[in-house]
Short mmCIF file of C-alpha atoms in Angstrom, two decimals:
data_model
loop_
_atom_site.label_atom_id
_atom_site.label_comp_id
_atom_site.label_asym_id
_atom_site.label_seq_id
_atom_site.Cartn_x
_atom_site.Cartn_y
_atom_site.Cartn_z
CA MET I 658 51.47 -44.92 -5.75
CA ILE I 659 48.83 -44.74 -8.47
CA SER I 660 48.36 -48.33 -9.67
CA ASN I 661 45.96 -51.27 -9.79
CA LYS I 662 45.68 -50.90 -6.02
CA ILE I 663 43.39 -47.96 -6.74
CA LYS I 664 40.70 -50.49 -7.65
CA LYS I 665 40.66 -51.51 -4.02
CA THR I 666 41.04 -47.93 -2.86
CA ALA I 667 44.19 -48.92 -1.03
CA ILE I 668 46.44 -45.93 -1.36
CA CYS I 669 49.67 -45.63 0.57
CA LEU I 670 50.77 -42.25 1.79
CA SER I 671 53.39 -41.10 4.20
CA LEU I 672 52.88 -37.36 4.50
CA LEU I 673 52.66 -36.01 8.03
CA ALA I 674 50.72 -39.09 9.09
CA ALA I 675 50.71 -42.82 8.36
CA PHE I 676 47.93 -44.54 6.46
CA SER I 677 47.46 -48.31 6.46
CA CYS I 678 47.16 -50.25 3.21
CA THR I 679 45.73 -53.67 2.62
CA ASP I 680 44.97 -55.93 -0.31
CA ASN I 681 41.60 -57.02 1.09
CA PHE I 682 40.34 -53.50 1.70
CA GLU I 683 36.86 -54.14 0.24
CA GLU I 684 36.28 -57.26 2.30
CA ILE I 685 37.37 -55.61 5.55
CA ASN I 686 35.36 -52.46 4.89
CA THR I 687 32.08 -54.07 3.82
CA ASN I 688 29.29 -53.48 6.33
CA PRO I 689 27.42 -56.82 6.65
CA VAL I 690 24.27 -55.15 8.02
CA GLY I 691 24.26 -51.90 6.01
CA ALA I 692 22.74 -51.04 2.67
CA GLY I 693 24.12 -53.03 -0.23
CA THR I 694 24.95 -51.81 -3.73
CA SER I 695 21.49 -52.57 -5.08
CA ASP I 696 19.91 -50.53 -2.28
CA LEU I 697 22.25 -47.63 -2.84
CA GLU I 698 21.63 -47.59 -6.60
CA GLN I 699 17.92 -46.93 -6.17
CA ASN I 700 18.56 -43.25 -5.44
CA PHE I 701 21.99 -43.03 -7.10
CA ASN I 702 23.47 -42.90 -3.59
CA ASN I 703 26.33 -45.18 -4.64
CA ILE I 704 27.30 -42.42 -7.06
CA LYS I 705 26.22 -39.22 -5.31
CA SER I 706 28.32 -39.86 -2.23
CA LEU I 707 31.48 -39.79 -4.35
CA PHE I 708 31.12 -36.14 -5.37
CA LYS I 709 31.33 -34.50 -1.95
CA PRO I 710 35.11 -34.89 -1.49
CA SER I 711 35.69 -33.12 -4.81
CA PHE I 712 33.86 -30.02 -3.65
CA ASN I 713 35.67 -29.91 -0.32
CA ARG I 714 39.16 -30.81 -1.47
CA MET I 715 39.61 -29.08 -4.84
CA TYR I 716 40.62 -25.89 -3.06
CA ILE I 717 40.81 -27.33 0.43
CA CYS I 718 38.17 -25.43 2.35
CA ASP I 719 37.74 -27.38 5.58
CA VAL I 720 41.20 -27.98 7.11
CA THR I 721 43.48 -24.95 7.34
CA TRP I 722 46.90 -26.60 7.54
CA GLN I 723 46.05 -28.77 4.55
CA TYR I 724 45.18 -25.75 2.41
CA GLN I 725 48.38 -24.15 3.60
CA ILE I 726 50.44 -27.04 2.25
CA GLN I 727 48.29 -27.45 -0.86
CA GLN I 728 48.55 -23.86 -2.03
CA SER I 729 49.44 -21.16 0.49
CA LEU I 730 53.11 -22.11 0.82
CA GLN I 731 53.45 -22.32 -2.95
CA ALA I 732 51.38 -20.44 -5.51
CA ASP I 733 49.90 -17.83 -3.19
CA GLY I 734 53.38 -16.45 -2.60
CA TRP I 735 54.78 -16.96 -6.11
CA SER I 736 51.76 -15.15 -7.56
CA GLY I 737 52.53 -12.04 -5.50
CA TYR I 738 49.22 -12.24 -3.65
CA MET I 739 50.17 -12.96 -0.05
CA ILE I 740 53.06 -14.14 1.99
CA THR I 741 53.80 -16.26 5.03
CA PRO I 742 56.76 -14.29 6.45
CA ASN I 743 57.80 -17.02 8.83
CA PRO I 744 61.46 -18.06 8.53
CA PHE I 745 60.85 -21.79 9.11
CA LYS I 746 64.38 -22.33 10.43
CA TYR I 747 65.51 -19.48 8.17
CA VAL I 748 66.22 -21.64 5.14
CA GLU I 749 63.59 -24.22 4.26
CA ILE I 750 60.92 -22.05 2.74
CA ASN I 751 59.45 -22.09 -0.75
CA ASN I 752 59.42 -18.30 -0.91
CA ASN I 753 63.22 -18.34 -1.12
CA TYR I 754 63.15 -21.06 -3.79
CA VAL I 755 64.27 -23.89 -1.52
CA LEU I 756 61.44 -26.20 -2.49
CA ASN I 757 60.43 -28.28 0.52
CA GLU I 758 59.62 -31.76 -0.79
CA GLY I 759 57.41 -32.60 2.16
CA TRP I 760 55.17 -29.60 1.58
CA ASN I 761 55.06 -29.94 -2.19
CA THR I 762 53.93 -33.56 -2.10
CA TYR I 763 50.59 -32.84 -0.48
CA ALA I 764 48.89 -31.10 -3.40
CA TRP I 765 49.39 -34.23 -5.52
CA ASP I 766 48.55 -36.85 -2.89
CA ASP I 767 45.39 -35.21 -1.63
CA ALA I 768 44.06 -34.60 -5.13
CA TYR I 769 44.51 -38.21 -6.20
CA VAL I 770 43.20 -39.73 -2.97
CA ASN I 771 40.19 -37.49 -2.41
CA ILE I 772 39.22 -36.34 -5.89
CA ILE I 773 40.58 -38.48 -8.72
CA ALA I 774 39.97 -41.77 -6.88
CA ASN I 775 36.32 -40.90 -6.25
CA LEU I 776 35.74 -39.66 -9.78
CA TYR I 777 37.24 -42.89 -11.07
CA LYS I 778 34.61 -44.77 -9.07
CA VAL I 779 31.92 -42.56 -10.60
CA GLU I 780 33.19 -43.56 -14.03
CA GLN I 781 33.04 -47.25 -13.11
CA ARG I 782 29.50 -47.00 -11.75
CA ALA I 783 27.93 -44.44 -14.08
CA LYS I 784 29.57 -44.49 -17.53
CA GLY I 785 27.16 -45.84 -20.13
CA LYS I 786 24.46 -46.27 -17.51
CA TYR I 787 23.98 -42.87 -15.89
CA ASP I 788 25.90 -40.61 -18.22
CA ASN I 789 24.56 -37.46 -16.60
CA PHE I 790 26.63 -38.26 -13.51
CA TYR I 791 29.55 -39.39 -15.64
CA SER I 792 29.45 -36.09 -17.55
CA TRP I 793 29.38 -34.16 -14.33
CA SER I 794 32.39 -36.08 -13.04
CA LEU I 795 34.33 -35.29 -16.22
CA ILE I 796 33.89 -31.54 -15.69
CA ILE I 797 35.15 -31.78 -12.13
CA LYS I 798 37.96 -34.08 -13.24
CA ALA I 799 39.10 -31.46 -15.77
CA VAL I 800 39.26 -28.87 -12.99
CA ALA I 801 41.33 -31.22 -10.80
CA MET I 802 43.67 -32.38 -13.55
CA GLN I 803 44.28 -28.82 -14.72
CA ARG I 804 45.44 -27.91 -11.23
CA ILE I 805 47.65 -31.00 -10.94
CA THR I 806 49.30 -30.71 -14.34
CA ASP I 807 49.78 -26.95 -14.06
CA MET I 808 51.69 -27.55 -10.83
CA TYR I 809 53.77 -30.58 -11.76
CA GLY I 810 53.59 -31.04 -15.54
CA PRO I 811 53.30 -34.72 -16.59
CA ALA I 812 50.90 -36.67 -14.36
CA VAL I 813 48.89 -39.88 -14.12
CA MET I 814 45.67 -39.71 -16.11
CA SER I 815 45.03 -42.28 -18.86
CA SER I 816 46.65 -45.15 -16.93
CA TYR I 817 44.83 -44.37 -13.68
CA GLY I 818 43.24 -47.53 -12.26
CA SER I 819 44.78 -49.81 -14.88
CA ASP I 820 46.41 -53.14 -14.06
CA GLY I 821 49.71 -52.04 -15.53
CA PRO I 822 52.24 -49.47 -14.37
CA ALA I 823 50.99 -46.00 -13.50
CA VAL I 824 52.62 -44.34 -16.48
CA TYR I 825 52.56 -40.55 -16.65
CA ASP I 826 50.90 -38.66 -19.49
CA SER I 827 52.64 -35.63 -20.92
CA GLN I 828 51.02 -32.29 -20.25
CA GLN I 829 50.06 -32.07 -23.91
CA GLU I 830 48.31 -35.44 -23.65
CA ILE I 831 46.51 -34.34 -20.49
CA TYR I 832 45.23 -31.15 -22.10
CA THR I 833 44.08 -33.09 -25.17
CA GLN I 834 42.14 -35.50 -22.94
CA MET I 835 40.61 -32.68 -20.90
CA PHE I 836 39.23 -31.12 -24.09
CA LYS I 837 37.76 -34.52 -25.07
CA ASP I 838 36.23 -35.00 -21.64
CA LEU I 839 34.63 -31.57 -21.80
CA ASP I 840 33.28 -32.43 -25.27
CA PHE I 841 31.50 -35.47 -23.89
CA ALA I 842 30.15 -33.65 -20.84
CA VAL I 843 28.92 -30.58 -22.68
CA ASN I 844 27.29 -32.58 -25.48
CA ASP I 845 25.58 -34.95 -23.07
CA LEU I 846 24.24 -32.31 -20.68
CA THR I 847 23.20 -30.01 -23.53
CA ALA I 848 21.18 -32.82 -25.06
CA ARG I 849 19.46 -33.42 -21.72
CA ILE I 850 18.61 -29.73 -21.41
CA THR I 851 17.19 -29.70 -24.96
CA ALA I 852 15.09 -32.77 -24.11
CA GLY I 853 13.72 -31.04 -21.01
CA GLU I 854 15.22 -33.57 -18.62
CA ALA I 855 15.09 -32.65 -14.94
CA SER I 856 18.42 -32.48 -13.14
CA VAL I 857 19.35 -35.27 -10.75
CA PHE I 858 22.27 -33.32 -9.27
CA GLU I 859 20.22 -31.37 -6.74
CA GLY I 860 21.07 -32.21 -3.16
CA THR I 861 24.46 -33.55 -4.25
CA ASP I 862 25.76 -30.40 -5.90
CA LEU I 863 27.48 -28.42 -3.15
CA SER I 864 28.20 -25.46 -5.42
CA SER I 865 26.22 -22.29 -6.02
CA TYR I 866 24.74 -23.95 -9.12
CA ASN I 867 22.34 -26.10 -7.10
CA GLY I 868 22.41 -28.90 -9.63
CA LYS I 869 21.37 -26.87 -12.68
CA TYR I 870 22.57 -28.56 -15.87
CA ALA I 871 22.75 -25.26 -17.79
CA GLN I 872 25.06 -23.69 -15.22
CA TRP I 873 27.41 -26.65 -15.32
CA VAL I 874 27.52 -26.44 -19.12
CA LYS I 875 28.42 -22.74 -18.91
CA TYR I 876 31.10 -23.57 -16.39
CA ALA I 877 32.47 -26.38 -18.58
CA ASN I 878 32.61 -24.01 -21.54
CA SER I 879 34.38 -21.43 -19.37
CA MET I 880 36.88 -24.06 -18.26
CA ARG I 881 37.49 -24.94 -21.90
CA LEU I 882 38.21 -21.27 -22.58
CA ARG I 883 40.70 -21.17 -19.70
CA LEU I 884 42.46 -24.29 -20.95
CA ALA I 885 42.52 -22.94 -24.50
CA MET I 886 44.16 -19.71 -23.39
CA ARG I 887 46.73 -21.62 -21.36
CA ILE I 888 48.06 -23.31 -24.53
CA SER I 889 47.83 -20.19 -26.72
CA LYS I 890 51.60 -19.86 -27.13
CA VAL I 891 52.46 -23.52 -27.63
CA ASP I 892 49.53 -24.52 -29.90
CA PRO I 893 47.77 -21.35 -31.09
CA ALA I 894 45.65 -23.12 -33.72
CA LEU I 895 44.13 -25.58 -31.24
CA ALA I 896 43.75 -22.80 -28.68
CA LYS I 897 41.71 -20.72 -31.14
CA THR I 898 39.52 -23.67 -32.09
CA GLU I 899 38.75 -24.63 -28.49
CA ALA I 900 38.20 -21.04 -27.34
CA GLU I 901 35.75 -20.30 -30.13
CA LYS I 902 33.97 -23.58 -29.46
CA ALA I 903 33.47 -22.52 -25.84
CA VAL I 904 32.23 -19.00 -26.51
CA ASN I 905 30.02 -19.89 -29.47
CA HIS I 906 28.23 -22.82 -27.82
CA PRO I 907 24.44 -22.22 -27.60
CA LEU I 908 24.65 -21.86 -23.81
CA GLY I 909 27.92 -19.96 -23.99
CA VAL I 910 30.19 -19.10 -21.09
CA MET I 911 29.73 -17.26 -17.80
CA VAL I 912 28.39 -13.73 -18.43
CA THR I 913 26.84 -12.44 -15.18
CA ASN I 914 27.90 -12.72 -11.57
CA ASP I 915 25.06 -15.16 -11.04
CA ASP I 916 27.29 -17.55 -13.00
CA VAL I 917 30.23 -17.30 -10.58
CA MET I 918 31.23 -20.80 -9.48
CA LYS I 919 31.39 -20.88 -5.67
CA ILE I 920 31.61 -23.56 -2.99
CA LYS I 921 30.56 -23.14 0.62
CA SER I 922 32.91 -24.55 3.23
CA PRO I 923 31.19 -27.44 5.06
CA VAL I 924 32.43 -26.05 8.37
CA ASP I 925 31.74 -22.38 7.49
CA LEU I 926 35.45 -21.67 7.63
CA ASN I 927 37.66 -19.59 5.40
CA VAL I 928 41.09 -21.13 5.67
CA ILE I 929 42.84 -18.02 4.34
CA ASP I 930 41.25 -15.86 7.03
CA GLN I 931 42.19 -18.48 9.62
CA MET I 932 45.84 -18.41 8.57
CA SER I 933 45.95 -14.64 8.45
CA HIS I 934 44.18 -13.83 11.71
CA SER I 935 44.10 -16.84 14.03
CA TRP I 936 47.62 -17.91 13.09
CA ALA I 937 48.93 -14.38 12.32
CA GLY I 938 50.92 -15.99 9.54
CA LEU I 939 49.57 -14.71 6.23
CA PHE I 940 49.93 -11.12 5.06
CA MET I 941 49.43 -8.91 2.06
CA GLY I 942 52.06 -9.26 -0.65
CA ALA I 943 54.14 -6.27 -1.68
CA ASP I 944 52.94 -6.62 -5.27
CA MET I 945 49.36 -6.22 -4.07
CA GLU I 946 50.29 -3.04 -2.24
CA SER I 947 52.17 -1.69 -5.25
CA ILE I 948 49.53 -2.41 -7.89
CA LEU I 949 46.26 -1.91 -6.01
CA GLY I 950 47.68 0.97 -4.01
CA GLY I 951 49.03 2.69 -7.10
CA TYR I 952 45.69 2.42 -8.89
CA GLU I 953 43.84 3.51 -5.74
CA ASP I 954 41.78 0.42 -6.46
CA PRO I 955 38.69 0.28 -4.21
CA ARG I 956 38.87 -3.53 -4.14
CA ILE I 957 41.87 -3.21 -1.82
CA SER I 958 39.52 -2.58 1.12
CA LYS I 959 37.70 -5.84 0.34
CA TYR I 960 40.86 -7.89 -0.01
CA TRP I 961 42.90 -6.46 2.87
CA GLU I 962 42.77 -4.67 6.20
CA THR I 963 44.81 -1.56 6.88
CA SER I 964 48.02 -2.14 8.80
CA ALA I 965 48.93 -1.53 12.41
CA ILE I 966 52.45 -0.44 11.48
CA SER I 967 51.07 2.47 9.45
CA PRO I 968 47.46 3.07 10.59
CA GLY I 969 45.03 3.75 7.78
CA GLU I 970 47.42 2.45 5.13
CA TYR I 971 47.81 -0.92 3.45
CA LYS I 972 51.27 -2.42 3.83
CA GLY I 973 52.46 -5.57 2.12
CA VAL I 974 55.46 -7.84 2.62
CA ARG I 975 57.90 -8.72 -0.16
CA THR I 976 58.18 -12.35 -1.14
CA GLY I 977 61.59 -13.95 -0.82
CA ILE I 978 63.41 -11.63 1.53
CA VAL I 979 65.13 -12.39 4.82
CA TYR I 980 62.40 -12.76 7.44
CA PRO I 981 64.28 -12.22 10.73
CA THR I 982 61.59 -13.61 13.03
CA ALA I 983 58.07 -14.95 12.78
CA THR I 984 56.69 -11.66 14.07
CA THR I 985 58.86 -9.11 12.24
CA TYR I 986 56.04 -8.22 9.87
CA ALA I 987 53.12 -9.03 12.18
CA ALA I 988 51.84 -5.44 12.05
CA PHE I 989 51.46 -5.41 8.25
CA SER I 990 48.13 -5.87 6.44
CA GLN I 991 46.13 -9.03 7.01
CA THR I 992 43.28 -10.35 4.87
CA GLY I 993 40.02 -8.42 4.68
CA PRO I 994 36.26 -8.98 4.20
CA ARG I 995 36.63 -11.00 0.97
CA THR I 996 37.99 -13.93 2.95
CA LYS I 997 35.74 -13.60 6.00
CA THR I 998 33.05 -15.89 4.58
CA GLY I 999 33.30 -19.62 4.03
CA GLU I 1000 32.85 -19.24 0.28
CA ILE I 1001 35.53 -20.41 -2.13
CA THR I 1002 35.40 -19.21 -5.74
CA TRP I 1003 36.40 -21.79 -8.32
CA MET I 1004 35.95 -19.39 -11.23
CA SER I 1005 34.67 -15.85 -11.63
CA THR I 1006 32.76 -14.24 -14.45
CA ALA I 1007 35.36 -11.47 -14.48
CA GLU I 1008 38.06 -14.01 -15.34
CA VAL I 1009 35.99 -15.24 -18.27
CA TYR I 1010 35.67 -11.72 -19.67
CA PHE I 1011 39.43 -11.25 -19.43
CA LEU I 1012 39.99 -14.56 -21.19
CA ARG I 1013 37.67 -13.43 -23.97
CA ALA I 1014 39.42 -10.06 -24.12
CA GLU I 1015 42.77 -11.74 -24.67
CA GLY I 1016 41.24 -14.05 -27.24
CA ALA I 1017 39.86 -11.07 -29.15
CA LEU I 1018 43.27 -9.41 -28.89
CA ARG I 1019 44.66 -12.51 -30.59
CA GLY I 1020 42.10 -12.24 -33.39
CA TRP I 1021 39.72 -14.97 -32.20
CA ASN I 1022 35.94 -14.73 -32.43
CA MET I 1023 35.06 -14.01 -28.81
CA GLY I 1024 31.69 -12.33 -29.32
CA GLY I 1025 33.03 -8.81 -28.86
CA ASP I 1026 36.07 -6.61 -29.27
CA ALA I 1027 39.01 -6.81 -26.89
CA GLN I 1028 38.51 -3.42 -25.26
CA SER I 1029 34.82 -3.85 -24.46
CA LEU I 1030 35.39 -7.34 -23.06
CA TYR I 1031 38.29 -6.06 -20.95
CA GLU I 1032 36.14 -3.27 -19.53
CA ARG I 1033 33.25 -5.67 -18.87
CA GLY I 1034 35.69 -7.82 -16.91
CA ILE I 1035 36.61 -4.91 -14.66
CA LYS I 1036 32.95 -4.04 -14.14
CA ALA I 1037 32.11 -7.66 -13.28
CA SER I 1038 34.90 -7.74 -10.68
CA PHE I 1039 33.80 -4.45 -9.13
CA GLU I 1040 30.25 -5.75 -8.91
CA GLN I 1041 31.35 -9.09 -7.47
CA ASN I 1042 33.27 -7.29 -4.73
CA GLY I 1043 30.53 -4.76 -4.04
CA VAL I 1044 32.51 -1.61 -4.86
CA ALA I 1045 31.57 1.42 -6.95
CA GLY I 1046 33.49 3.63 -9.37
CA ALA I 1047 34.22 1.23 -12.22
CA GLU I 1048 33.67 3.78 -15.00
CA ALA I 1049 36.18 6.28 -13.60
CA TYR I 1050 38.64 3.50 -12.83
CA ILE I 1051 38.44 2.15 -16.39
CA ALA I 1052 39.03 5.61 -17.88
CA ASP I 1053 42.10 6.39 -15.76
CA ASN I 1054 45.17 6.76 -17.94
CA THR I 1055 47.42 8.30 -15.28
CA LYS I 1056 47.78 6.08 -12.22
CA THR I 1057 50.25 3.20 -12.28
CA ALA I 1058 51.74 0.87 -9.69
CA LYS I 1059 53.61 2.63 -6.87
CA ASP I 1060 57.08 2.09 -5.45
CA TYR I 1061 57.34 -0.33 -2.56
CA VAL I 1062 58.64 0.88 0.78
CA ASP I 1063 59.45 -1.61 3.56
CA LEU I 1064 58.91 0.24 6.84
CA ILE I 1065 61.18 -2.19 8.74
CA GLU I 1066 64.00 -3.08 6.34
CA PRO I 1067 64.82 -0.27 3.86
CA LYS I 1068 67.05 -2.64 1.89
CA ASN I 1069 63.84 -4.26 0.65
CA ASN I 1070 62.58 -1.03 -0.92
CA THR I 1071 62.12 -1.25 -4.69
CA PRO I 1072 60.74 0.86 -7.53
CA ALA I 1073 57.43 -0.12 -9.10
CA ILE I 1074 57.82 -2.36 -12.15
CA ASN I 1075 54.29 -3.13 -13.43
CA ASN I 1076 53.95 0.33 -14.91
CA VAL I 1077 50.77 0.25 -16.99
CA THR I 1078 47.67 2.33 -16.47
CA VAL I 1079 44.16 0.88 -16.42
CA ALA I 1080 42.77 2.66 -19.49
CA TRP I 1081 42.91 0.71 -22.76
CA GLY I 1082 46.11 1.31 -24.69
CA ALA I 1083 47.36 1.51 -28.24
CA ASP I 1084 49.45 -1.65 -28.78
CA LYS I 1085 48.82 -5.37 -28.27
CA GLU I 1086 51.59 -6.12 -25.77
CA THR I 1087 50.64 -3.23 -23.50
CA ASN I 1088 46.99 -4.22 -23.66
CA LEU I 1089 47.86 -7.82 -22.84
CA GLN I 1090 49.72 -6.59 -19.76
CA LYS I 1091 46.64 -4.58 -18.76
CA ILE I 1092 44.34 -7.58 -19.29
CA ILE I 1093 46.49 -9.95 -17.25
CA THR I 1094 47.03 -7.36 -14.52
CA GLN I 1095 43.30 -6.86 -14.15
CA LYS I 1096 42.73 -10.61 -14.28
CA TRP I 1097 45.34 -11.00 -11.54
CA ILE I 1098 43.44 -8.51 -9.38
CA ALA I 1099 40.05 -10.10 -10.10
CA THR I 1100 41.19 -13.70 -9.59
CA TYR I 1101 42.34 -13.07 -6.01
CA PRO I 1102 42.67 -15.12 -3.81
CA ASP I 1103 43.30 -18.03 -6.21
CA GLY I 1104 47.08 -17.89 -6.28
CA GLN I 1105 47.30 -21.09 -8.31
CA GLU I 1106 45.61 -19.54 -11.33
CA ALA I 1107 47.46 -16.25 -10.92
CA TRP I 1108 50.82 -18.06 -10.77
CA SER I 1109 49.99 -20.03 -13.92
CA GLU I 1110 49.09 -16.90 -15.88
CA TYR I 1111 52.22 -15.16 -14.65
CA ARG I 1112 54.31 -18.07 -15.92
CA ARG I 1113 52.51 -18.05 -19.26
CA THR I 1114 52.64 -14.30 -19.98
CA GLY I 1115 55.14 -12.74 -17.58
CA TYR I 1116 52.36 -10.46 -16.28
CA PRO I 1117 51.77 -8.70 -14.08
CA LYS I 1118 55.42 -7.87 -13.59
CA LEU I 1119 56.25 -8.95 -10.03
CA PHE I 1120 59.05 -7.96 -7.69
CA ARG I 1121 61.95 -10.39 -7.77
CA ILE I 1122 63.09 -12.05 -4.58
CA ASN I 1123 66.38 -10.91 -3.07
CA ASN I 1124 67.17 -13.96 -0.95
CA ASN I 1125 67.37 -16.78 -3.47
CA GLN I 1126 68.52 -19.88 -1.56
CA SER I 1127 68.19 -22.41 -4.40
CA GLY I 1128 71.92 -22.64 -4.99
CA GLY I 1129 71.57 -21.52 -8.60
CA VAL I 1130 68.91 -24.11 -9.49
CA ILE I 1131 66.05 -21.62 -9.85
CA SER I 1132 66.86 -18.26 -11.36
CA THR I 1133 65.82 -15.06 -9.66
CA GLU I 1134 64.77 -13.68 -13.05
CA PHE I 1135 62.31 -16.42 -13.99
CA GLY I 1136 61.29 -17.79 -10.60
CA VAL I 1137 59.67 -21.15 -9.85
CA ARG I 1138 58.13 -22.76 -12.95
CA ARG I 1139 56.78 -26.00 -11.49
CA LEU I 1140 56.78 -28.33 -8.48
CA PRO I 1141 59.11 -31.34 -8.54
CA PHE I 1142 57.52 -34.79 -8.59
CA THR I 1143 56.42 -35.95 -5.17
CA GLN I 1144 58.13 -37.96 -2.46
CA SER I 1145 55.27 -40.47 -2.42
CA GLU I 1146 55.58 -41.13 -6.14
CA LYS I 1147 59.36 -41.41 -6.05
CA ALA I 1148 59.08 -43.98 -3.25
CA ASN I 1149 56.09 -45.99 -4.49
CA ASN I 1150 55.93 -45.44 -8.25
CA PRO I 1151 59.51 -44.94 -9.44
CA LYS I 1152 58.79 -46.26 -12.94
CA GLY I 1153 55.93 -43.79 -13.23
CA VAL I 1154 58.20 -40.94 -12.18
CA GLU I 1155 60.77 -42.12 -14.73
CA SER I 1156 58.13 -41.90 -17.47
CA GLY I 1157 57.18 -38.45 -16.21
CA LEU I 1158 60.78 -37.25 -16.38
CA THR I 1159 61.04 -38.41 -19.98
CA LYS I 1160 57.91 -36.46 -20.91
CA LEU I 1161 58.90 -33.44 -18.86
CA GLY I 1162 61.95 -33.02 -21.05
CA GLY I 1163 64.08 -31.48 -18.35
CA ALA I 1164 65.42 -31.86 -14.85
CA ASP I 1165 63.01 -32.59 -12.01
CA THR I 1166 63.46 -29.16 -10.45
CA GLY I 1167 61.41 -26.05 -9.97
CA ALA I 1168 63.26 -24.39 -12.87
CA THR I 1169 62.02 -26.63 -15.69
CA ARG I 1170 59.28 -25.09 -17.78
CA LEU I 1171 56.02 -26.89 -18.48
CA TRP I 1172 54.81 -27.70 -22.00
CA TRP I 1173 52.65 -24.58 -22.29
CA ASP I 1174 55.24 -22.36 -20.55
CA VAL I 1175 57.02 -21.31 -23.73
CA ASN I 1176 59.94 -18.92 -23.35
CA ALA I 1177 58.88 -16.87 -26.34
CA PRO I 1178 57.09 -13.59 -27.16
CA ASN I 1179 53.39 -13.41 -26.30
CA PHE I 1180 52.53 -12.56 -29.92
#
């Protein structure tokens, strides 16, 4: 439940484990011989300590099973990236559109407990007093809230920590507030840079930015651009305004791979690699094989290993088929070098170029024409992944996605459907498909972002599942559009859920579209 109990950091959860709650949490948890608030404030330690959970839990990078429930069993499969071909009692699996409430609760609960709760404390301790830290928290909060709202739709934001009911904001209200929060953060940090103020984030910043104010401003502007593009079909005027504001800011957006936003796992673990190799439970998706294989894309060797079932070749598994046993597809391709390190990418420079390319395609001032920005995005992704041949790849107007062949179950074979070449085309819709397809490739392994862009644009075209077990709730044609509201909220904050349902404007199922997910042409 998100309520006034948050002020005492007493949060009740019942997901996989039991947590105790108490009204006198602060009294019980005060160390009578430790450093007090005044001592901690001397070096901002009462604020700095609150940021660490955000870095570790945004894309959970330290506990494998928690990442699995947060993202792997949801967006990673629905995006076409990778698949857990384990039958889980043959029915209860998100890949077949039977949305497991227990799994789909965790992404919400963990985000509010470990990220939003700590950022709320930063606001209480820093706002109006240490606005540099407050600004920093607002950027991270925007990242967290974007992930939450793009999964569930309406969510708790403006009423968080209030004495009244934890009323849900609509997704439109959340996006409006995120833009305002980014305004405050960018303006504040930019002013500090102009004044020559030294950063106080160093030592606390666990990202590749090492506390640099300018890098965080670029990242905030890039996040604004992402948010703007997400609402491009539902509010094109606001989207244009916010996108141009981001790109035309004096410090601009991410432009080189030195700007890539990365986090290092505190335990030097890559949870995706752990699931794929130690658990033998995460394999290449069929869409990855079809698209990267068809393009003869050199990034495939960075993303995936060749298969044992067909030595020297990359073989993916279709999402949403009948998985006879947990080991039926165990000889297919597992994850490759890209996920061997403990680094997690929050946002890539390549993505930013593709966002700008789409903006230019829509007639926005993105500091360049659509084609050149698109091609710079491909080059940035090639460079980020350490592969050569970008120029020839960009010029190729012949290769397209290839047909998918299941070497175990021929009934799963299917013709290729994302049939666009890489080379820039002649019409807007085709070029949008090319942009999103290349963004999909470059954004790997962030299935959450790929799933969101697929919902928004319909690209890249992905294979449909052939074992839909939703009982007609979720259509095979359109797939999962959102996660239902969580078990914890339904049990502990029913009035909040009721307000969320009103603002959702549809049934609390995986078929209801979000505010920005407009069932309309892209142009």
